[in-house]
Coordinates of C-alpha atoms and ligand atoms in Angstrom, one line a residue:
X1 CA 124.4 148.5 77.3
X2 CA 121.6 148.4 74.8
X3 CA 121.9 148.3 71.0
X4 CA 121.8 152.1 70.7
X5 CA 125.0 152.8 72.7
X6 CA 125.9 156.5 72.7
X7 CA 129.4 157.2 71.4
X8 CA 131.5 159.3 73.6
X9 CA 134.6 161.3 72.7
X10 CA 137.1 162.8 75.2
X11 CA 139.2 165.8 74.3
X12 CA 142.1 166.9 76.6
X13 CA 143.4 170.4 77.0
X14 CA 146.6 171.1 78.9
X15 CA 147.7 174.6 80.0
X16 CA 151.4 175.1 80.9
X17 CA 151.2 178.5 82.5
X18 CA 153.7 180.6 84.5
X19 CA 153.0 179.2 87.9
X20 CA 151.1 175.9 87.3
X21 CA 149.9 173.3 84.9
X22 CA 146.2 172.6 84.4
X23 CA 144.4 169.8 82.6
X24 CA 140.8 170.0 81.4
X25 CA 139.0 167.0 79.8
X26 CA 135.8 167.5 78.0
X27 CA 133.3 164.9 76.9
X28 CA 131.1 165.1 73.9
X29 CA 128.6 162.5 72.9
X30 CA 126.6 162.0 69.8
X31 CA 123.4 162.5 71.7
X32 CA 124.4 166.1 72.1
X33 CA 125.6 166.1 75.7
X34 CA 128.6 168.2 76.5
X35 CA 130.4 168.2 79.8
X36 CA 133.5 169.4 81.4
X37 CA 134.5 166.0 82.7
X38 CA 137.6 166.8 84.7
X39 CA 139.8 169.7 85.8
X40 CA 143.1 169.5 87.7
X41 CA 145.9 171.9 88.4
X42 CA 149.2 171.8 90.3
X43 CA 151.8 174.5 91.0
X44 CA 155.4 174.0 90.0
X45 CA 156.8 175.4 93.2
X46 CA 155.0 172.8 95.3
X47 CA 154.8 169.8 93.0
X48 CA 158.4 170.1 91.7
X49 CA 160.4 171.9 94.4
X50 CA 163.7 170.4 93.1
X51 CA 163.7 173.1 90.3
X52 CA 164.0 175.9 92.9
X53 CA 161.3 178.2 91.3
X54 CA 159.3 180.8 93.1
X55 CA 156.0 181.5 91.5
X56 CA 157.2 179.3 88.6
X57 CA 160.4 181.4 87.9
X58 CA 164.0 181.2 88.9
X59 CA 165.1 183.8 91.5
X60 CA 167.4 186.4 90.0
X61 CA 169.1 189.5 91.3
X62 CA 168.2 191.7 88.3
X63 CA 164.4 192.2 88.2
X64 CA 164.6 192.6 84.4
X65 CA 165.8 189.0 83.9
X66 CA 163.2 186.3 84.3
X67 CA 163.9 182.7 83.3
X68 CA 162.4 179.3 84.1
X69 CA 163.7 175.7 83.5
X70 CA 162.3 174.1 80.4
X71 CA 163.0 170.7 82.0
X72 CA 160.5 171.6 84.7
X73 CA 157.8 172.3 82.2
X74 CA 158.5 169.0 80.5
X75 CA 158.6 167.1 83.9
X76 CA 155.2 168.8 84.8
X77 CA 153.7 167.5 81.5
X78 CA 154.7 164.0 82.3
X79 CA 153.6 164.3 86.0
X80 CA 150.2 165.6 84.9
X81 CA 149.5 162.8 82.4
X82 CA 150.6 160.3 85.1
X83 CA 148.1 161.8 87.5
X84 CA 145.3 162.0 85.0
X85 CA 145.6 158.3 84.0
X86 CA 145.9 157.3 87.7
X87 CA 143.3 159.4 89.4
X88 CA 140.8 160.8 86.9
X89 CA 137.6 158.8 86.6
X90 CA 137.6 159.1 82.8
X91 CA 137.5 156.4 80.1
X92 CA 140.8 157.3 78.4
X93 CA 140.2 154.8 75.7
X94 CA 137.7 157.4 74.3
X95 CA 140.5 160.1 74.1
X96 CA 140.4 161.3 70.5
X97 CA 142.7 164.4 70.5
X98 CA 144.9 166.5 72.8
X99 CA 145.9 170.1 72.4
X100 CA 147.6 172.6 74.7
X101 CA 148.0 176.1 75.8
X102 CA 151.2 177.6 77.1
X103 CA 152.5 180.9 78.5
X104 CA 153.4 182.9 75.5
X105 CA 156.8 184.2 74.2
X106 CA 159.0 181.9 76.3
X107 CA 161.6 180.1 74.2
X108 CA 163.1 176.6 74.4
X109 CA 166.5 176.0 72.8
X110 CA 167.3 172.4 71.8
X111 CA 170.3 170.8 70.1
X112 CA 170.4 168.3 67.2
X113 CA 170.1 165.3 69.6
X114 CA 166.4 166.1 69.9
X115 CA 165.6 165.0 66.4
X116 CA 166.2 161.4 67.1
X117 CA 165.4 161.4 70.8
X118 CA 161.9 162.8 70.7
X119 CA 160.7 159.7 68.8
X120 CA 162.6 157.1 70.7
X121 CA 161.9 157.8 74.3
X122 CA 161.9 154.7 76.4
X123 CA 158.5 154.1 77.9
X124 CA 159.9 152.5 81.1
X125 CA 162.2 155.4 82.0
X126 CA 160.7 158.7 83.2
X127 CA 160.8 161.5 80.6
X128 CA 162.9 163.8 82.7
X129 CA 165.7 161.3 82.8
X130 CA 165.9 161.1 79.0
X131 CA 165.8 164.7 77.9
X132 CA 168.2 166.6 80.2
X133 CA 171.0 166.7 77.5
X134 CA 168.7 168.1 74.8
X135 CA 168.7 171.7 75.9
X136 CA 171.3 174.0 74.3
X137 CA 170.2 176.7 76.8
X138 CA 169.5 175.4 80.3
X139 CA 167.0 178.1 81.2
X140 CA 164.3 179.8 79.1
X141 CA 163.6 183.5 79.1
X142 CA 159.9 183.9 79.7
X143 CA 157.3 186.6 79.1
X144 CA 158.2 188.4 82.4
X145 CA 161.7 189.1 81.1
X146 CA 162.3 192.7 80.1
X147 CA 166.1 192.7 79.5
X148 CA 166.2 193.1 75.7
X149 CA 165.6 196.8 75.1
X150 CA 168.7 197.2 73.0
X151 CA 167.6 194.2 70.8
X152 CA 164.1 195.7 70.4
X153 CA 165.7 198.9 69.1
X154 CA 167.9 197.1 66.7
X155 CA 165.1 195.0 65.2
X156 CA 162.8 198.0 64.9
X157 CA 165.6 200.0 63.2
X158 CA 166.2 197.2 60.7
X159 CA 162.6 196.9 59.7
X160 CA 162.0 200.7 59.4
X161 CA 160.7 201.6 62.9
X162 CA 158.1 200.5 65.4
X163 CA 155.1 201.2 63.1
X164 CA 156.6 199.2 60.3
X165 CA 157.3 196.3 62.6
X166 CA 153.8 196.5 64.0
X167 CA 152.2 196.5 60.5
X168 CA 154.3 193.5 59.5
X169 CA 154.1 191.4 62.7
X170 CA 151.2 192.8 64.7
X171 CA 153.3 194.4 67.4
X172 CA 156.2 196.9 67.7
X173 CA 159.2 195.2 69.4
X174 CA 158.4 194.2 73.0
X175 CA 161.1 193.1 75.4
X176 CA 159.5 189.7 76.2
X177 CA 158.8 188.8 72.5
X178 CA 160.8 185.9 71.3
X179 CA 162.6 187.6 68.4
X180 CA 164.4 190.1 70.7
X181 CA 165.1 187.3 73.2
X182 CA 166.7 185.1 70.5
X183 CA 168.7 188.1 69.3
X184 CA 170.1 188.7 72.8
X185 CA 171.0 185.0 73.2
X186 CA 172.8 184.8 69.8
X187 CA 174.7 188.0 70.8
X188 CA 175.6 187.0 74.4
X189 CA 176.2 183.2 73.8
X190 CA 177.2 182.7 70.2
X191 CA 178.3 179.1 71.0
X192 CA 175.1 178.2 72.7
X193 CA 173.2 179.7 69.8
X194 CA 175.3 177.8 67.2
X195 CA 174.6 174.5 69.0
X196 CA 170.9 175.2 68.9
X197 CA 169.2 173.2 66.3
X198 CA 165.6 174.3 67.0
X199 CA 164.1 177.3 68.8
X200 CA 160.7 176.4 70.1
X201 CA 158.1 178.2 72.0
X202 CA 156.9 176.6 75.2
X203 CA 153.8 175.5 73.3
X204 CA 155.6 173.9 70.4
X205 CA 158.1 172.2 72.6
X206 CA 155.5 170.5 74.7
X207 CA 153.6 169.5 71.6
X208 CA 156.9 168.0 70.3
X209 CA 157.2 165.9 73.5
X210 CA 153.7 164.5 73.0
X211 CA 154.0 163.8 69.2
X212 CA 157.6 162.5 69.2
X213 CA 159.0 164.9 66.6
X214 CA 159.6 168.6 66.3
X215 CA 156.2 170.3 66.2
X216 CA 155.1 173.4 64.3
X217 CA 154.3 176.7 65.8
X218 CA 150.7 177.9 65.4
X219 CA 150.0 181.4 64.1
X220 CA 148.4 182.4 67.4
X221 CA 151.6 181.9 69.4
X222 CA 153.8 182.7 66.4
X223 CA 152.4 186.3 66.6
X224 CA 154.1 186.8 69.9
X225 CA 157.6 186.7 68.4
X226 CA 158.0 189.8 66.2
X227 CA 159.0 187.3 63.5
X228 CA 155.8 186.3 61.8
X229 CA 154.2 188.1 58.9
X230 CA 150.7 188.5 60.2
X231 CA 149.1 188.7 56.8
X232 CA 150.6 185.5 55.3
X233 CA 151.0 183.7 58.6
X234 CA 154.6 182.7 57.7
X235 CA 158.0 183.7 59.0
X236 CA 158.9 187.1 57.6
X237 CA 162.3 186.8 56.0
X238 CA 163.1 190.5 56.8
X239 CA 162.2 190.1 60.5
X240 CA 164.1 186.8 60.7
X241 CA 167.1 188.4 59.2
X242 CA 166.9 191.3 61.6
X243 CA 166.9 188.9 64.5
X244 CA 169.8 186.5 64.2
X245 CA 172.0 184.7 61.6
X246 CA 170.7 181.4 60.3
X247 CA 167.6 181.6 62.3
X248 CA 165.4 180.5 59.4
X249 CA 166.9 177.0 59.7
X250 CA 166.3 176.9 63.4
X251 CA 162.6 177.8 63.5
X252 CA 159.9 175.2 63.2
X253 CA 157.4 175.9 60.4
X254 CA 154.2 177.9 61.1
X255 CA 151.1 175.7 60.7
X256 CA 147.4 176.4 61.2
X257 CA 146.1 176.1 64.8
X258 CA 144.0 173.2 63.8
X259 CA 146.7 171.1 62.2
X260 CA 147.2 167.6 63.4
X261 CA 150.8 167.4 64.1
X262 CA 150.9 163.7 64.8
X263 CA 149.6 161.2 67.3
X264 CA 150.7 160.4 70.9
X265 CA 154.1 158.8 70.6
X266 CA 154.9 155.3 72.0
X267 CA 156.3 156.9 75.2
X268 CA 152.7 158.0 76.2
X269 CA 150.8 155.1 74.7
X270 CA 153.0 152.4 76.2
X271 CA 153.9 154.0 79.5
X272 CA 150.3 155.2 80.3
X273 CA 148.1 153.0 78.2
X274 CA 146.7 155.9 76.3
X275 CA 145.3 155.4 72.8
X276 CA 147.3 157.0 69.9
X277 CA 145.1 160.1 70.1
X278 CA 145.7 163.0 67.6
X279 CA 148.0 165.7 68.8
X280 CA 146.7 169.1 67.7
X281 CA 149.1 172.1 67.4
X282 CA 149.4 173.9 70.7
X283 CA 148.9 177.6 71.0
X284 CA 149.5 180.5 73.5
X285 CA 147.4 180.8 76.6
X286 CA 145.7 184.0 75.5
X287 CA 144.7 182.7 72.0
X288 CA 143.4 179.6 73.8
X289 CA 141.5 181.7 76.3
X290 CA 139.8 183.5 73.5
X291 CA 138.2 180.1 72.5
X292 CA 137.7 179.0 76.1
X293 CA 135.7 182.1 76.9
X294 CA 133.6 181.7 73.8
X295 CA 134.8 184.9 72.1
X296 CA 134.5 183.5 68.6
X297 CA 132.8 186.5 67.1
X298 CA 133.5 190.2 67.2
X299 CA 132.2 192.7 69.8
X300 CA 132.8 190.9 73.1
X301 CA 136.0 191.2 75.1
X302 CA 137.4 189.1 77.9
X303 CA 139.6 190.1 80.8
X304 CA 141.9 187.4 82.2
X305 CA 143.1 188.0 85.7
X306 CA 146.0 185.6 86.0
X307 CA 149.7 186.0 86.6
X308 CA 149.4 188.5 83.9
X309 CA 146.3 190.6 83.5
X310 CA 145.2 190.7 79.8
X311 CA 142.3 192.1 77.9
X312 CA 141.4 190.7 74.4
X313 CA 138.8 190.3 71.8
X314 CA 138.3 189.2 68.2
X315 CA 139.3 191.5 65.3
X316 CA 138.0 190.5 61.9
X317 CA 141.0 192.3 60.2
X318 CA 144.3 193.4 61.7
X319 CA 144.4 197.0 63.0
X320 CA 147.7 197.4 64.8
X321 CA 147.7 199.8 67.8
X322 CA 148.7 203.3 66.5
X323 CA 150.4 204.2 69.8
X324 CA 152.3 201.0 70.2
X325 CA 150.3 199.9 73.3
X326 CA 148.9 196.6 72.3
X327 CA 149.2 193.6 70.0
X328 CA 147.4 192.1 67.1
X329 CA 147.7 188.3 67.2
X330 CA 146.4 185.7 64.8
X331 CA 143.4 184.1 66.5
X332 CA 143.3 180.2 66.5
X333 CA 139.8 180.6 65.0
X334 CA 141.4 182.0 61.8
X335 CA 140.5 185.7 62.5
X336 CA 142.7 188.1 64.5
X337 CA 142.7 189.2 68.1
X338 CA 143.6 192.5 69.8
X339 CA 145.2 192.4 73.2
X340 CA 146.9 194.4 75.9
X341 CA 149.0 192.8 78.6
X342 CA 150.0 193.9 82.1
X343 CA 152.7 192.1 84.1
X344 CA 151.7 193.3 87.5
X345 CA 148.6 191.0 87.8
X346 CA 148.2 188.4 90.4
X347 CA 151.6 188.7 92.0
X348 CA 150.9 192.4 92.6
X349 CA 147.5 191.5 94.2
X350 CA 149.3 188.9 96.3
X351 CA 152.0 191.4 97.4
X352 CA 149.4 193.7 98.8
X353 CA 147.4 190.9 100.4
X354 CA 150.6 189.5 102.0
X355 CA 151.9 192.9 103.1
X356 CA 148.9 193.3 105.3
X357 CA 148.7 189.7 106.4
X358 CA 145.4 189.1 104.8
X359 CA 143.6 186.1 103.4
X360 CA 141.6 186.5 100.2
X361 CA 138.4 186.7 102.3
X362 CA 140.0 189.6 104.2
X363 CA 141.0 191.2 100.9
X364 CA 137.4 191.0 99.6
X365 CA 136.1 192.4 102.9
X366 CA 138.5 195.3 102.6
X367 CA 137.2 196.0 99.1
X368 CA 133.6 195.8 100.3
X369 CA 134.1 198.3 103.2
X370 CA 135.9 201.0 101.2
X371 CA 134.4 203.5 98.9
X372 CA 134.6 203.5 95.1
X373 CA 137.2 206.1 94.1
X374 CA 139.2 205.7 97.3
X375 CA 138.7 209.5 97.9
X376 CA 141.1 210.2 95.0
X377 CA 144.0 208.2 96.5
X378 CA 145.8 206.0 94.0
X379 CA 148.7 203.7 93.6
X380 CA 150.7 202.9 90.4
X381 CA 151.1 199.1 90.8
X382 CA 154.6 198.6 89.4
X383 CA 156.0 196.1 91.9
X384 CA 157.8 194.5 89.0
X385 CA 158.9 196.0 85.7
X386 CA 155.7 196.7 83.8
X387 CA 154.8 195.9 80.1
X388 CA 151.9 198.4 79.8
X389 CA 153.0 201.2 80.1
X390 CA 156.7 200.3 79.7
X391 CA 158.4 200.6 83.1
X392 CA 161.8 199.1 83.4
X393 CA 162.7 200.3 86.8
X394 CA 160.1 199.0 89.2
X395 CA 158.6 200.8 92.1
X396 CA 155.1 201.5 93.5
X397 CA 154.0 205.1 93.5
X398 CA 151.3 206.2 96.0
X399 CA 149.4 209.4 95.8
X400 CA 147.7 210.6 99.0
X401 CA 147.7 207.0 100.2
X402 CA 149.3 206.0 103.5
X403 CA 151.3 202.8 103.0
X404 CA 150.1 201.7 106.4
X405 CA 146.4 201.9 105.4
X406 CA 145.7 198.3 104.6
X407 CA 142.1 198.7 103.3
X408 CA 143.0 201.8 101.2
X409 CA 145.9 199.9 99.6
X410 CA 143.6 196.9 98.7
X411 CA 141.2 199.2 97.0
X412 CA 143.9 201.2 95.3
X413 CA 145.6 198.2 93.7
X414 CA 142.3 196.8 92.3
X415 CA 141.2 200.3 91.0
X416 CA 144.7 200.8 89.5
X417 CA 144.6 197.5 87.6
X418 CA 141.1 198.1 86.3
X419 CA 141.7 201.7 85.3
X420 CA 144.9 200.6 83.5
X421 CA 143.0 197.9 81.7
X422 CA 140.4 200.3 80.6
X423 CA 142.8 203.1 79.6
X424 CA 145.2 200.9 77.6
X425 CA 142.5 199.0 75.7
X426 CA 141.1 202.1 74.1
X427 CA 143.3 201.6 71.0
X428 CA 141.1 198.5 70.1
X429 CA 138.3 201.0 69.3
X430 CA 135.6 198.8 70.8
X431 CA 132.8 200.2 72.9
X432 CA 132.9 197.6 75.6
X433 CA 129.4 196.7 76.9
X434 CA 130.0 193.2 78.2
X435 CA 133.2 191.6 79.6
X436 CA 133.8 187.9 80.1
X437 CA 136.0 187.5 83.2
X438 CA 138.4 184.6 83.5
X439 CA 141.5 183.6 85.4
X440 CA 142.0 182.9 89.2
X441 CA 140.9 186.4 90.4
X442 CA 137.7 186.3 88.3
X443 CA 136.3 184.1 91.1
X444 CA 136.2 187.2 93.3
X445 CA 133.0 189.2 92.8
X446 CA 134.2 192.2 94.7
X447 CA 137.1 192.6 92.2
X448 CA 134.6 192.1 89.3
X449 CA 132.3 194.8 90.7
X450 CA 135.2 197.3 90.4
X451 CA 135.7 196.1 86.8
X452 CA 132.1 196.7 86.0
X453 CA 132.1 200.2 87.5
X454 CA 135.4 201.2 85.8
X455 CA 134.4 199.9 82.4
X456 CA 130.7 200.9 82.7
X457 CA 130.0 197.4 81.4
X458 CA 128.3 194.2 82.5
X459 CA 130.8 191.6 83.7
X460 CA 130.0 187.9 83.3
X461 CA 131.6 185.1 85.3
X462 CA 132.1 181.8 83.4
X463 CA 131.6 178.3 84.7
X464 CA 135.3 177.7 84.7
X465 CA 138.2 180.1 85.4
X466 CA 140.5 177.7 83.5
X467 CA 139.6 179.2 80.1
X468 CA 143.1 178.5 78.6
X469 CA 142.9 174.7 79.3
X470 CA 139.3 174.6 78.2
X471 CA 140.1 176.5 75.1
X472 CA 142.8 174.0 74.3
X473 CA 140.4 171.1 74.8
X474 CA 137.8 172.8 72.5
X475 CA 140.5 173.4 69.9
X476 CA 141.3 169.6 70.0
X477 CA 137.5 169.0 69.5
X478 CA 137.4 171.4 66.5
X479 CA 140.5 170.0 64.8
X480 CA 139.4 166.4 65.3
X481 CA 136.0 167.1 63.7
X482 CA 137.7 168.9 60.8
X483 CA 140.1 166.1 60.2
X484 CA 137.3 163.6 60.3
X485 CA 135.5 165.5 57.5
X486 CA 132.7 166.6 59.9
X487 CA 133.6 170.2 60.7
X488 CA 131.6 172.3 63.1
X489 CA 131.4 176.1 63.1
X490 CA 133.1 177.7 66.2
X491 CA 129.8 178.8 67.7
X492 CA 128.8 175.1 67.8
X493 CA 132.2 174.0 69.2
X494 CA 132.0 176.3 72.2
X495 CA 128.2 175.9 72.8
X496 CA 127.4 174.4 76.1
X497 CA 131.0 174.8 77.4
X498 CA 131.3 178.5 77.9
X499 CA 128.0 179.2 79.5
X500 CA 128.0 182.1 82.0
X501 CA 127.2 181.1 85.5
X502 CA 123.6 181.7 86.4
X503 CA 123.1 184.9 88.4
X504 CA 126.7 185.7 87.7
X505 CA 126.4 189.0 86.0
X506 CA 127.7 192.1 87.7
X507 CA 126.2 195.4 86.6
X508 CA 127.8 198.8 86.7
X509 CA 126.5 201.1 89.4
X510 CA 125.8 204.6 88.0
X511 CA 127.3 206.6 90.9
X512 CA 130.5 204.6 90.8
X513 CA 130.8 204.9 87.0
X514 CA 130.7 208.7 87.4
X515 CA 133.4 208.5 90.1
X516 CA 135.7 206.4 87.9
X517 CA 135.3 208.6 84.8
X518 CA 136.9 211.5 86.8
X519 CA 139.4 209.3 88.6
X520 CA 140.6 207.8 85.4
X521 CA 141.8 211.2 84.1
X522 CA 143.7 211.7 87.3
X523 CA 145.2 208.2 87.1
X524 CA 146.2 208.7 83.5
X525 CA 147.9 212.0 84.5
X526 CA 149.7 210.4 87.4
X527 CA 150.9 207.6 85.1
X528 CA 152.2 210.1 82.6
X529 CA 153.9 212.1 85.3
X530 CA 155.6 209.0 86.7
X531 CA 156.9 208.0 83.3
X532 CA 158.4 211.5 82.9
Ligands
XUL1 C1 150.9 187.7 76.6 C2 151.8 187.6 77.8 C3 151.2 186.9 79.0 C4 151.6 185.4 79.0 C5 151.2 184.8 80.3 O1 151.4 188.5 75.6 O2 152.9 188.0 77.8 O3 149.8 187.0 79.0 O4 151.1 184.7 77.9 O5 151.2 183.5 80.3

């Protein structure tokens, strides 16, 4: 190397999602080069079969109850770091900061032993062998759970109704939100609740494992709890009181999304030879995706087609959804984000694909050979209980559609999902002209064409579909620069990383747009009728 060696910094973003864990490492050098250096994913079901999950969750007889093992998420974190250090061709000595993203709302309940254990993990013993006795609740309810309707009603009543709760916390009470979930646990298992010293989110729990002490919750993920005062970004004493006794002592503090919560604990530095890189507060997957799709200013929206389908965009000031459809979250950039979430995302697409014995290529071919509008035939895609609109008793409803018609059902599921996204994001009050598409199914251009036609908007594919892990890496970069006294504006943080793929824009086709304008009224009517 010559005298003018370029300094390279590596930032790592991890995403602990419903079905898999993903790592994205980015490289930034002081000559201005920016590269996504490395991406890797594995699925829990295949990599860690001993936990018995299917699609990342534990099988249950009641479709409203959906839990996953917190030990598995912890194990997966350890496994991923092991694989990164072993296999990735990255100079980890240049690692400056790590942050993470996690599925939102899921809660991890730990006892008082965690206080000492987190910081004294033995580097020569695998993590999973040292933390099994820390959980005061063996399984964690996750965002797919919809078993807390009674708790939602009680919390809303205590705060003065759904609108009052939405004004205070950004959302009316939702079954999957952490507050209602904590309330149910405290009610059904008072001993388990009493032995809980800390209630973490998935994000703050994994950050705690990395830093070796109980980590804070960031406002982005904290907004998914029905517990945080959105204006002050602190726990709301009223909401905490309405949820469970002594909860204030069990919640980690809320700290900014760019706070440095510590550095990698000796378990990671000694076991894997990593440097004591900064650990930046973790956040939820949707807030991280906002950064990872480059939506750092108002006017653009992203649609993420993952296990859940979500639509979100920046909001400069909080405008809660009048009809209770969506959420306002704190954005990890410091502003706010509006969002609507659907549970029947990728698993519903897979159910249709599998029901007709198709590959994804067959699925695309079926979409390509069917007509926009499906001759008025529709399907309400509620294979599992649905979040938007609220459907607690699942069941697919077909209109004019023969269940044996494979191609018709493929088109119907995609059109239903896109029309539901368009209808239930109207509350955000944004005229959507351009959509950034991310998540696994965003790789499929036939699906994206339906999105463009339904929304009458351009749809842009990004270089990576892993926007949550990329967003976490970018947040690590941002927080490191801020902590070093060399802050960069968000536009500069994301520049060069969130570039749309060349030739990757899908444009709406006028004839199809007209078809969907009509069909959307029919779809909305069928949805209303089904809800009774
Ligand atoms: C967001 C939500 C889902 C999960 C998926 O409110 O419930 O998008 O975050 O991981």
